[in-house]
Coordinates of C-alpha atoms and ligand atoms in Angstrom, one line a residue:
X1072 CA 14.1 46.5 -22.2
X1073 CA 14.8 44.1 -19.1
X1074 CA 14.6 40.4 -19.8
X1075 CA 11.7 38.4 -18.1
X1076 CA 13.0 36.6 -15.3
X1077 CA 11.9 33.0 -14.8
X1078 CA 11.8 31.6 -11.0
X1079 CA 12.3 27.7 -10.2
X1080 CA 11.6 26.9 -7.0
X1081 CA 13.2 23.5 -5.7
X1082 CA 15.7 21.2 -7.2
X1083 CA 14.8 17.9 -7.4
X1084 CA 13.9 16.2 -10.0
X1085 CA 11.1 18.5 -11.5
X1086 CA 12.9 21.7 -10.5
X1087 CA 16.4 20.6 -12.0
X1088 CA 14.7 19.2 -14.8
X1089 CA 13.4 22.8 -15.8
X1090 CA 16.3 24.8 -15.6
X1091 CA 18.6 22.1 -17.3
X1092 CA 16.0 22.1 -20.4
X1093 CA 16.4 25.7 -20.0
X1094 CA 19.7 26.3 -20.1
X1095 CA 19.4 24.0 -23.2
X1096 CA 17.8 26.4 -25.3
X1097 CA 18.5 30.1 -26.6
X1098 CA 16.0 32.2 -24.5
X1099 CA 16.3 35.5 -24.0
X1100 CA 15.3 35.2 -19.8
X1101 CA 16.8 35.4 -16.8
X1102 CA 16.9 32.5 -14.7
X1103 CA 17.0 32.1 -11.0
X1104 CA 17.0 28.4 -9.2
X1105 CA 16.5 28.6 -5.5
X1106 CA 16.8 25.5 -3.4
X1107 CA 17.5 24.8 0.0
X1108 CA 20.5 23.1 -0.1
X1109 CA 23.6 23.6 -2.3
X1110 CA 22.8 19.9 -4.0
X1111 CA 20.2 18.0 -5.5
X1112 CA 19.5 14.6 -4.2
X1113 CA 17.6 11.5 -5.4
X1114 CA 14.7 11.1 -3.2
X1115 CA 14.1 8.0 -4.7
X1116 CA 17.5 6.4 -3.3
X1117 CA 16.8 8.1 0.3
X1118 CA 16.0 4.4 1.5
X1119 CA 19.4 3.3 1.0
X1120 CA 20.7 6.4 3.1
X1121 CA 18.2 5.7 5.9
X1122 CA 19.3 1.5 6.0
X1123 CA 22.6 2.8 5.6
X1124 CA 23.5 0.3 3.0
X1125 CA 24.2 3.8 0.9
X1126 CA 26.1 7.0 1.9
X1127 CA 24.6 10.2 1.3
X1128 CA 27.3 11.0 -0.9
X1129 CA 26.0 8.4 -3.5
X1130 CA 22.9 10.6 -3.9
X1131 CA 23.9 13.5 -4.2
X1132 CA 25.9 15.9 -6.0
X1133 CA 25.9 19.6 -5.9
X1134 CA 23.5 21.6 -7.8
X1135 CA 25.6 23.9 -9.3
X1136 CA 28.2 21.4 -10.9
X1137 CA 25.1 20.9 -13.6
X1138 CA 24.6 24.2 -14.1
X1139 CA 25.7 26.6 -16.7
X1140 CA 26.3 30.0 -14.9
X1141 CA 26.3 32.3 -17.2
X1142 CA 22.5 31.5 -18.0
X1143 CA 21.4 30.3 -14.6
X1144 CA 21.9 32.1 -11.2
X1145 CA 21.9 29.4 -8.4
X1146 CA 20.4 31.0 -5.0
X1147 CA 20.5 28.8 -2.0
X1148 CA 17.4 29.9 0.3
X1149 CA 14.4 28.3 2.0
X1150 CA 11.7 29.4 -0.1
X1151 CA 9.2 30.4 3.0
X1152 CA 6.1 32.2 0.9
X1153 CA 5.0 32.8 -2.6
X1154 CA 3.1 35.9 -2.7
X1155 CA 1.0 35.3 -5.9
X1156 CA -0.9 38.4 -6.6
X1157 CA 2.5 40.4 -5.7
X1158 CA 4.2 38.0 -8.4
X1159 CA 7.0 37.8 -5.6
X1160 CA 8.7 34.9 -3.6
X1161 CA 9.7 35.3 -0.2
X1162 CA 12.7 33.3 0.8
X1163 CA 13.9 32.9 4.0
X1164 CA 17.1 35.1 4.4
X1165 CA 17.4 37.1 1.7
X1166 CA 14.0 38.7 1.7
X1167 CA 11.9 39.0 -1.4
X1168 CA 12.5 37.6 -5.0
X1169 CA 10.1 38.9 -7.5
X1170 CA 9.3 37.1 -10.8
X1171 CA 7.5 37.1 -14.2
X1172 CA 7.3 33.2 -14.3
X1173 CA 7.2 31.1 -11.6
X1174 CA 7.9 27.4 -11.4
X1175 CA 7.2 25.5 -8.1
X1176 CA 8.8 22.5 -7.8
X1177 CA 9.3 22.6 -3.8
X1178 CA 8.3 18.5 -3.6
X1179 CA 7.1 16.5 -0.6
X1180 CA 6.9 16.1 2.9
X1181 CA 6.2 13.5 5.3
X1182 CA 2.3 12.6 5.7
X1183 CA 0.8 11.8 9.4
X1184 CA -2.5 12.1 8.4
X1185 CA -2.7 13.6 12.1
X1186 CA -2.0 10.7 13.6
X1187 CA -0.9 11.6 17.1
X1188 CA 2.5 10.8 18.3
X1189 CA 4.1 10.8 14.8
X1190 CA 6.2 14.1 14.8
X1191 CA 7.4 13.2 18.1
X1192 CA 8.4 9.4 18.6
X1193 CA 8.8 8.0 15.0
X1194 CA 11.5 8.6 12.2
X1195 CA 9.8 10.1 8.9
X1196 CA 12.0 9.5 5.7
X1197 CA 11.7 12.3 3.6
X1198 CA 15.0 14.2 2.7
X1199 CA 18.9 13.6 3.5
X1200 CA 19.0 14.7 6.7
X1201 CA 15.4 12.5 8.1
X1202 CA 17.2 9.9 6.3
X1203 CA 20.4 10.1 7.8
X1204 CA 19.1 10.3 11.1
X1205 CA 16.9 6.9 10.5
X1206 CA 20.4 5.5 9.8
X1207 CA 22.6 7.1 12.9
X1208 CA 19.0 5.9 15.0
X1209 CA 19.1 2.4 14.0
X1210 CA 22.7 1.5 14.0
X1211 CA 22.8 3.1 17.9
X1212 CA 19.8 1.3 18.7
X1213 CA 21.2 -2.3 18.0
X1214 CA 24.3 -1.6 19.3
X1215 CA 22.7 -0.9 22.5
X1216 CA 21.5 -3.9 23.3
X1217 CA 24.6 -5.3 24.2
X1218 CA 24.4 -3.2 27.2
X1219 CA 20.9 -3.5 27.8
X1220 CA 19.8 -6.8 26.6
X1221 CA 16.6 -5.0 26.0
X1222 CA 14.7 -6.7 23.4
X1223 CA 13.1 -3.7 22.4
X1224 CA 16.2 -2.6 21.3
X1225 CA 16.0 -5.5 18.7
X1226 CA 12.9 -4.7 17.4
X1227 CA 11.5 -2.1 14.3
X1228 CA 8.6 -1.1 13.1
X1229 CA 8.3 -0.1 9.3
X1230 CA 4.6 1.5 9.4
X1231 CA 2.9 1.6 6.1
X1232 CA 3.6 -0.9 3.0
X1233 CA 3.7 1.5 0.4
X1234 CA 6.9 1.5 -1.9
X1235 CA 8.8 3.5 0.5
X1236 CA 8.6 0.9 3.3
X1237 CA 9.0 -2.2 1.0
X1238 CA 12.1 -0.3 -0.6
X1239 CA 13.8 0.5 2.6
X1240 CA 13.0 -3.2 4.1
X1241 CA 14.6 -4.7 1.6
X1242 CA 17.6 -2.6 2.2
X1243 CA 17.7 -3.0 6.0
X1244 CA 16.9 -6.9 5.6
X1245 CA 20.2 -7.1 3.5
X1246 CA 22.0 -5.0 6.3
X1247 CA 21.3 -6.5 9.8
X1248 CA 23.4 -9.6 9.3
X1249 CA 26.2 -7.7 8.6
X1250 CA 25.8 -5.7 11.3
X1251 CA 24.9 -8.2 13.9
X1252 CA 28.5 -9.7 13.3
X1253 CA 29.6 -6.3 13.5
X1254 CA 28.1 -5.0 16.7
X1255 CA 27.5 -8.3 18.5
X1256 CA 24.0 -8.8 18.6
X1257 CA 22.2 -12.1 18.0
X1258 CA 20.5 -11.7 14.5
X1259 CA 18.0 -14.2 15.3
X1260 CA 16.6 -12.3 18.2
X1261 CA 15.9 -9.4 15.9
X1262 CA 11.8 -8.5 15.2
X1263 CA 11.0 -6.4 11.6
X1264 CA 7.1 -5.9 11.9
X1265 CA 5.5 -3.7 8.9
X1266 CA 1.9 -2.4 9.7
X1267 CA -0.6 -1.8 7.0
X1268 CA -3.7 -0.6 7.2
X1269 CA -5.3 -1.6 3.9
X1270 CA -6.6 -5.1 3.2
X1271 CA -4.3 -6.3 0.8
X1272 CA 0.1 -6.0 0.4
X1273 CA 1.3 -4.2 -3.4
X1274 CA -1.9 -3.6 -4.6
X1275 CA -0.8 -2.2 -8.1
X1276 CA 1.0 -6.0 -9.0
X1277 CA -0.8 -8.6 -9.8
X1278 CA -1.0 -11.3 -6.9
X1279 CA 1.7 -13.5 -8.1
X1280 CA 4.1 -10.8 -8.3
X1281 CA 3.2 -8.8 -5.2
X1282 CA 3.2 -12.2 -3.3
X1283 CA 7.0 -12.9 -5.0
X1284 CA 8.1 -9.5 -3.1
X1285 CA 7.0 -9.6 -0.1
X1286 CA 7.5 -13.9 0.2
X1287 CA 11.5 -12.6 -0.6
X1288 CA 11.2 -10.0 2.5
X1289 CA 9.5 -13.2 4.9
X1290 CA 12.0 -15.3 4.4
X1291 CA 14.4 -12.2 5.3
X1292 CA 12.3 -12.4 8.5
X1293 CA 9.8 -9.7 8.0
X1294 CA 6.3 -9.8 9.4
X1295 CA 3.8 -8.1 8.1
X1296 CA 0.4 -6.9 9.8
X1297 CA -2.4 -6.4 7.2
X1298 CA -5.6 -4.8 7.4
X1299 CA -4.2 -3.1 10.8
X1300 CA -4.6 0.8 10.8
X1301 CA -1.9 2.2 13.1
X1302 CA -3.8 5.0 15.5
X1303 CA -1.0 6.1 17.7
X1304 CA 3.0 6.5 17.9
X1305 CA 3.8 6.3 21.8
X1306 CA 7.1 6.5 23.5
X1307 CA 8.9 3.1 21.8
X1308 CA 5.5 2.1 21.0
X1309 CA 3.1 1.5 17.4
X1310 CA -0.8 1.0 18.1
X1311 CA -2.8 -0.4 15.9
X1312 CA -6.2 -1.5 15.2
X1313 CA -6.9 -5.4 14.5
X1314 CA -10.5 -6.9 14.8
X1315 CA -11.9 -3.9 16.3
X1316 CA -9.2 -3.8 18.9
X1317 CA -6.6 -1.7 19.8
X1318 CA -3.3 -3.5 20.4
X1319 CA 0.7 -2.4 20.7
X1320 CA 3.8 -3.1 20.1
X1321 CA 6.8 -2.1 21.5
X1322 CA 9.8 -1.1 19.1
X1323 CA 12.8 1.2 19.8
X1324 CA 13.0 1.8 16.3
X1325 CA 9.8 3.0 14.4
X1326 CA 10.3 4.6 10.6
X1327 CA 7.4 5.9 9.7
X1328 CA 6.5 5.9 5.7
X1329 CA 2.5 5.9 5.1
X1330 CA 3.0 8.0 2.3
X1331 CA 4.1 11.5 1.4
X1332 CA 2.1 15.0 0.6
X1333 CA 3.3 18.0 -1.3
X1334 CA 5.3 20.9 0.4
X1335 CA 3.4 23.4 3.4
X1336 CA 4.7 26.7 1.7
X1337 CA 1.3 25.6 -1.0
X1338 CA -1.2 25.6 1.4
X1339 CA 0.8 28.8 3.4
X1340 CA 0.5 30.6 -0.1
X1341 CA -3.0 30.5 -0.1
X1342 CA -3.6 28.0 -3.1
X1343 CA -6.3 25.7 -3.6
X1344 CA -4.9 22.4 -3.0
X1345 CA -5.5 19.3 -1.5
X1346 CA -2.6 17.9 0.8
X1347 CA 0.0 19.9 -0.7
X1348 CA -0.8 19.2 -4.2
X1349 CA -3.0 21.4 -6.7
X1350 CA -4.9 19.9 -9.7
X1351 CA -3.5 22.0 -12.7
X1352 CA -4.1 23.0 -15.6
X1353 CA -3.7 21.4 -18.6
X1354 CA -0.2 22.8 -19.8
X1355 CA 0.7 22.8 -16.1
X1356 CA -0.1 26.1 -15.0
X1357 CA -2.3 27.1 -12.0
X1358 CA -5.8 28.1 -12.5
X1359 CA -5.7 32.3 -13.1
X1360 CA -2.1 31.9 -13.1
X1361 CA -1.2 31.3 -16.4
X1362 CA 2.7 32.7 -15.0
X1363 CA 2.7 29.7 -12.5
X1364 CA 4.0 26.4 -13.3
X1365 CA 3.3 23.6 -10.8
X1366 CA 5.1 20.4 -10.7
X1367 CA 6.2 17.2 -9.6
X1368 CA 4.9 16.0 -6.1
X1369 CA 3.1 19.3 -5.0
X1370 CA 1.1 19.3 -8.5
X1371 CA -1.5 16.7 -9.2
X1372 CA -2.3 15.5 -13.0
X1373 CA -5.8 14.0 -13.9
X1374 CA -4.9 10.5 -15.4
X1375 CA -7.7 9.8 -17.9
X1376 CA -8.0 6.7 -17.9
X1377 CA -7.9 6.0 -14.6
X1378 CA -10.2 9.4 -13.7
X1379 CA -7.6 9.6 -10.6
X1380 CA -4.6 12.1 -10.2
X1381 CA -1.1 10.4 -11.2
X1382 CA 1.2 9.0 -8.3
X1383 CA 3.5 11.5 -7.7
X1384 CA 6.8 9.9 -8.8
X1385 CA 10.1 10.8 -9.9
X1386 CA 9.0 9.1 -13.7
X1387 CA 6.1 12.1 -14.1
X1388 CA 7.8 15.0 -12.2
X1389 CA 10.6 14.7 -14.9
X1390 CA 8.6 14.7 -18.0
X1391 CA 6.7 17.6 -16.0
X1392 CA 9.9 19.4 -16.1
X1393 CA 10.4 18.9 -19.5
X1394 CA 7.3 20.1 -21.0
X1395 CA 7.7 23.0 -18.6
X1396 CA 10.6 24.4 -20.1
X1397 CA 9.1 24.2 -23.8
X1398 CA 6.3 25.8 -22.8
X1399 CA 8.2 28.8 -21.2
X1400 CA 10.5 28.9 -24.8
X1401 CA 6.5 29.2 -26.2
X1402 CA 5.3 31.8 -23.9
X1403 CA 8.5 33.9 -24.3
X1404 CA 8.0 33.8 -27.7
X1405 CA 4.3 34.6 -28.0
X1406 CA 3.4 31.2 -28.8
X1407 CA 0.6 29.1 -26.8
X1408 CA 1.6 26.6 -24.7
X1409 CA 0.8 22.5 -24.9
X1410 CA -1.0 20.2 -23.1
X1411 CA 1.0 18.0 -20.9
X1412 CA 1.1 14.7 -21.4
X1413 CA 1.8 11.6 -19.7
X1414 CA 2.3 8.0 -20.4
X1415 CA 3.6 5.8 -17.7
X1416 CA 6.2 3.4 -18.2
X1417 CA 5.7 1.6 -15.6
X1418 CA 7.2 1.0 -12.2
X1419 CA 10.2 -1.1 -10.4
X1420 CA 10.3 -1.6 -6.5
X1421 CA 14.2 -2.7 -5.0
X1422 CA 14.3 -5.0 -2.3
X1423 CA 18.0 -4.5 -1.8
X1424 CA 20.5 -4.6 -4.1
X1425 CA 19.5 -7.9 -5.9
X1426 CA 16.2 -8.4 -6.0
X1427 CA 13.5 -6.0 -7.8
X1428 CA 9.7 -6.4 -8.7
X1429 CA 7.5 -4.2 -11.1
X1430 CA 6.0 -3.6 -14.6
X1431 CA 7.9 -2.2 -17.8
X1432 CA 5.8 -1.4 -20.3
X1433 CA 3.3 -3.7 -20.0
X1434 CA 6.0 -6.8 -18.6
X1435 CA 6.7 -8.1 -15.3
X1436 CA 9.9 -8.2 -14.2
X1437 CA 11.5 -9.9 -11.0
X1438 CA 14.3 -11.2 -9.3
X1439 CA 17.8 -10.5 -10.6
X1440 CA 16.8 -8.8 -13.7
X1441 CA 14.4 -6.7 -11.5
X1442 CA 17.1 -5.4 -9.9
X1443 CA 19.1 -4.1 -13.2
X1444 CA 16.1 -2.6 -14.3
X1445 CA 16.1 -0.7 -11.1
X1446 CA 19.9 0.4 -11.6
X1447 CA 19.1 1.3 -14.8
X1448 CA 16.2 3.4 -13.7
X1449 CA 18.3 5.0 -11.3
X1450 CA 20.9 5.7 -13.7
X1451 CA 18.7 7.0 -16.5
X1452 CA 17.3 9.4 -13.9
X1453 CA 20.2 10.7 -13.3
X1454 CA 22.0 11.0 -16.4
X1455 CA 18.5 13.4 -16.8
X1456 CA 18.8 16.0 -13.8
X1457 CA 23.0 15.3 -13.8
X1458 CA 25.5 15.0 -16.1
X1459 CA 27.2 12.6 -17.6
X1460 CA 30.6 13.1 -15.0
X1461 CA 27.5 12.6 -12.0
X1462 CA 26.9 9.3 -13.3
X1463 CA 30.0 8.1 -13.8
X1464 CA 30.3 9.0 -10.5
X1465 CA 27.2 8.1 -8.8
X1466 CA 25.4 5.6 -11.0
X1467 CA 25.0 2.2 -10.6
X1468 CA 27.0 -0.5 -12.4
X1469 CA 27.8 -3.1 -9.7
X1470 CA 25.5 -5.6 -12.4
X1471 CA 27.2 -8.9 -11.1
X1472 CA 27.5 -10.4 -7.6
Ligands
FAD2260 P1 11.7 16.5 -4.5 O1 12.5 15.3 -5.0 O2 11.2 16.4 -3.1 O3 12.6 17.8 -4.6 C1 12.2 19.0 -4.0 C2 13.4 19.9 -3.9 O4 13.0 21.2 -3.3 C3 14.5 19.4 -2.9 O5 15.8 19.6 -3.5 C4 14.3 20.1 -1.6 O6 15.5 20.3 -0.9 C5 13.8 21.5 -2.2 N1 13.0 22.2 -1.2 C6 11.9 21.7 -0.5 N2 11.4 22.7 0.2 C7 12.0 23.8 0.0 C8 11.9 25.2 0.4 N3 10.9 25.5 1.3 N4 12.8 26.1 -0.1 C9 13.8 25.7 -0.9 N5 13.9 24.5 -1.4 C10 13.1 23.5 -1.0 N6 9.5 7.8 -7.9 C11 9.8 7.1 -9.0 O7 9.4 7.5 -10.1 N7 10.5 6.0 -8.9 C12 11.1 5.5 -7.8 O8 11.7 4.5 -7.8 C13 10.8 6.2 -6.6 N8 11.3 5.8 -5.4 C14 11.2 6.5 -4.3 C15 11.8 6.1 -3.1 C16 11.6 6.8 -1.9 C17 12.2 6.3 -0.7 C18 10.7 8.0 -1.9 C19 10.5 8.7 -0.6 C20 10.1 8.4 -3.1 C21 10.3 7.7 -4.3 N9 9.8 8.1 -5.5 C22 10.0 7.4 -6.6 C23 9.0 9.3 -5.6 C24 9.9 10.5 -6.0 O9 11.0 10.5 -5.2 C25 9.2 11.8 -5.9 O10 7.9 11.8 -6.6 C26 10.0 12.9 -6.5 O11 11.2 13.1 -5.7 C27 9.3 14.2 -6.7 O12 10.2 15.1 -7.3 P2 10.1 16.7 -6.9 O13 11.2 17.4 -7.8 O14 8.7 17.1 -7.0 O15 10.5 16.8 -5.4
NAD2261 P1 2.2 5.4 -0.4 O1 1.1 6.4 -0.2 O2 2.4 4.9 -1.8 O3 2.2 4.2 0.6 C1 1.9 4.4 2.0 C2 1.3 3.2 2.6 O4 1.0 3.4 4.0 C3 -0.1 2.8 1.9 O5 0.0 1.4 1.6 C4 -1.1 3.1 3.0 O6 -2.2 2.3 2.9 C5 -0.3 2.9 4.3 N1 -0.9 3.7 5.4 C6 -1.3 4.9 5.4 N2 -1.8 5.3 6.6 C7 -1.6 4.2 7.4 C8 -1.8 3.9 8.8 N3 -2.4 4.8 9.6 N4 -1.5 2.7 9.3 C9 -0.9 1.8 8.5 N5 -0.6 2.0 7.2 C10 -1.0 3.2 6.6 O7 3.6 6.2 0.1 P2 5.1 5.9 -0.3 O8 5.4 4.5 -0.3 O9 5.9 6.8 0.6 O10 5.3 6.5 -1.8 C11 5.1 7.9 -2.0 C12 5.1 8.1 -3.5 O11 6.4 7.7 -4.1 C13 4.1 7.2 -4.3 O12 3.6 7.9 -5.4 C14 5.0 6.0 -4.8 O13 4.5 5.4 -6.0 C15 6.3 6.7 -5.0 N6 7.4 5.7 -4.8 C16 7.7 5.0 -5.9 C17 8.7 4.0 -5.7 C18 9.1 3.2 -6.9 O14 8.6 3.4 -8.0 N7 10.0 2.2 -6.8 C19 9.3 3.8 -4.5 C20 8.9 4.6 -3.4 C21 7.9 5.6 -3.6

């Protein structure tokens, strides 16, 4: 009798979570991962790419250096379709995959909410390459201004205050004086304005610790717009609503990050979902499809206790990956699967390589130490989708300075 033949789709962090607790255990299943690229990266470093403060090198390594081959067959393909009722997958070049367990784990995308002018005239920050280009963007755009003495030139718009945009001001704010001395333009002429549209900066801190983060990016020179929706991405241009009334600014450098939503081959597929993300099941599956596994950023998980979904993050699609692969080992073996479930443990924001804000289990941390419970984060993360060789390699030990 054929084996069954488990399909992951995506590795990131929910994707390569699977297939590494798979290869972990003694199944009797094939197992195909398909991703797009030949390596894995850590979206939640792609702010350090895009300021350039990090190559993309640092976050990445190649998918099948954690892999053991003679469990798991590596295909790299864009993953255009899943045909559910077919129980196939359609991938870009080489044509149709079919499965008998399915795990989509195919992540986010940039969100514009429709907004118009944002595919065209701002930078999105969503993957290696978006990132990369942010970075080759920026630098180019300061260096200009030697030539043009255009003071546009000097000027960037972060749109949004989510952790993305804090993340990737902090990184840029610990950038621009070095490159000023590099590239020759006056540092005090530069403008950093970040435009958000609700009321109040870091909601999910308390005040005193939301006000320590973003007091640390004004002093770096940051201004921040509050309260001001942004309606329109023009040529060079961000407008935005204040009082009732439309106003602009120019910027020849506008990085759009107002928040992310789950991948278009969902909705494409014909599944009920909700900006790229479908509410599972409790075990993870999709509803009618108990051969379906959704995870990380295109699933969404009811948090009790809140009565919203989970913020899709890196923390959740892990554990989502985990529980994934047990209850495949269950299935296989004619068992029922589990409930997922989900404690946060909380959350750390960087703002560059020093200074970090969050919660940790129930504590708020700041400053210095903020920042080594970031690096530790970032380390533990990927000592779980790596190896141990990936973060020697890649982790992050530069503790003192
Ligand atoms: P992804 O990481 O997006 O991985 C999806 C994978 O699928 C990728 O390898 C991609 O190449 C591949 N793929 C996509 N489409 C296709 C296709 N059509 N065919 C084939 N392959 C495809 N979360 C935290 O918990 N902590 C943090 O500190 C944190 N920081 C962040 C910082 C930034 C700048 C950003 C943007 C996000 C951050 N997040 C953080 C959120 C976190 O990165 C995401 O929640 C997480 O990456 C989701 O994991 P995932 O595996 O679902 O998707
Ligand atoms: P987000 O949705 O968390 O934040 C986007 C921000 O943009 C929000 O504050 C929103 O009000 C604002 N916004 C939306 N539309 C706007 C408009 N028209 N004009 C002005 N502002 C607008 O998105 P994100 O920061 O990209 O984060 C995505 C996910 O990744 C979240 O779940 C987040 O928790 C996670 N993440 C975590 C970390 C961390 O833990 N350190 C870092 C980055 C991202």
């Amino acid at each position: 009798m054929s084996q069954p033949k488990i399909v992951v789709l995506g590795a990131g962090y929910a994707g390569l979570k699977t297939v590494k607790q798979l290869q972990k255990k003694n199944i009797n299943a094939e197992i195909i991962l398909v991703n797009k690229n030949d390596y894995h990266y850590e979206s939640t470093q792609l702010h350090e790419v895009a300021a350039g403060t990090e190559p993309a090198s640092k976050i990445t390594f190649k998918v099948t250096d954690v892999l053991d081959s003679k469990k798991v067959t590596f295909i790299q393909d864009t993953v255009s379709l899943v045909k559910k009722d077919e129980k196939k997958v359609v991938l870009e070049k080489q044509g149709e995959l079919s499965y008998d367990y399915l795990v989509i784990a195919l992540g986010f995308e940039s969100e514009t909410f429709g907004i118009p002018g944002v595919n065209d005239f701002s930078k999105p920050l969503v993957n290696i390459k978006t990132a990369e280009e942010c970075k080759k963007h920026l630098d180019e755009t300061l260096a200009n201004y030697q030539t043009t003495k255009n003071d546009a030139d000097l000027s960037i718009v972060v749109c949004g205050a989510g952790f993305t945009s804090i993340e990737y001001l902090g990184e840029i704010t610990n950038r621009i004086p070095k490159l000023a001395s590099q590239l020759g333009f006056p540092q005090d002429k530069v403008k950093i304005t970040c435009i958000e549209a609700m009321p109040t900066l870091l909601p999910m801190f308390s005040e005193k610790l939301g006000s320590y983060g973003i007091d640390v990016l004004k002093k770096r020179g940051v201004e921040f717009k509050v309260g001001t929706p942004i309606k329109e991405i023009k040529e060079n241009t961000v407008v935005y609503e204040e009082n009732g009334e439309l106003k602009e600014i120019n910027a020849n450098t506008i990085i759009w990050t107002t928040g992310v939503k789950g991948s278009s081959v969902i909705g494409e597929s014909g599944f009920s979902e909700r900006r790229g993300r479908v509410m599972v099941e409790s075990d993870l599956t999709v509803a009618e499809h108990p051969e379906i596994f959704m995870i990380g950023d295109v699933s969404a998980v009811m948090d009790n206790e809140s009565g919203r979904p989970f913020p899709t993050t890196a923390q959740i699609a892990l554990k989502q990956g985990e529980s994934v692969a047990d209850n495949l080992e269950a299935k296989l073996a004619g068992r029922p699967s589990e409930p997922f479930s989900f404690k946060p443990l909380g959350t750390v924001a960087s703002i560059g390589n020093n200074v970090g804000i969050g919660n940790v289990m129930g504590k708020e941390v700041k400053g210095y130490i903020g920042s080594i419970m970031k690096k530790n984060i970032i380390n533990k993360s990927l000592l779980e989708v790596g190896s141990t060789k990936t973060l020697l390699k890649k982790g992050r030990f530069d503790y003192y300075h």
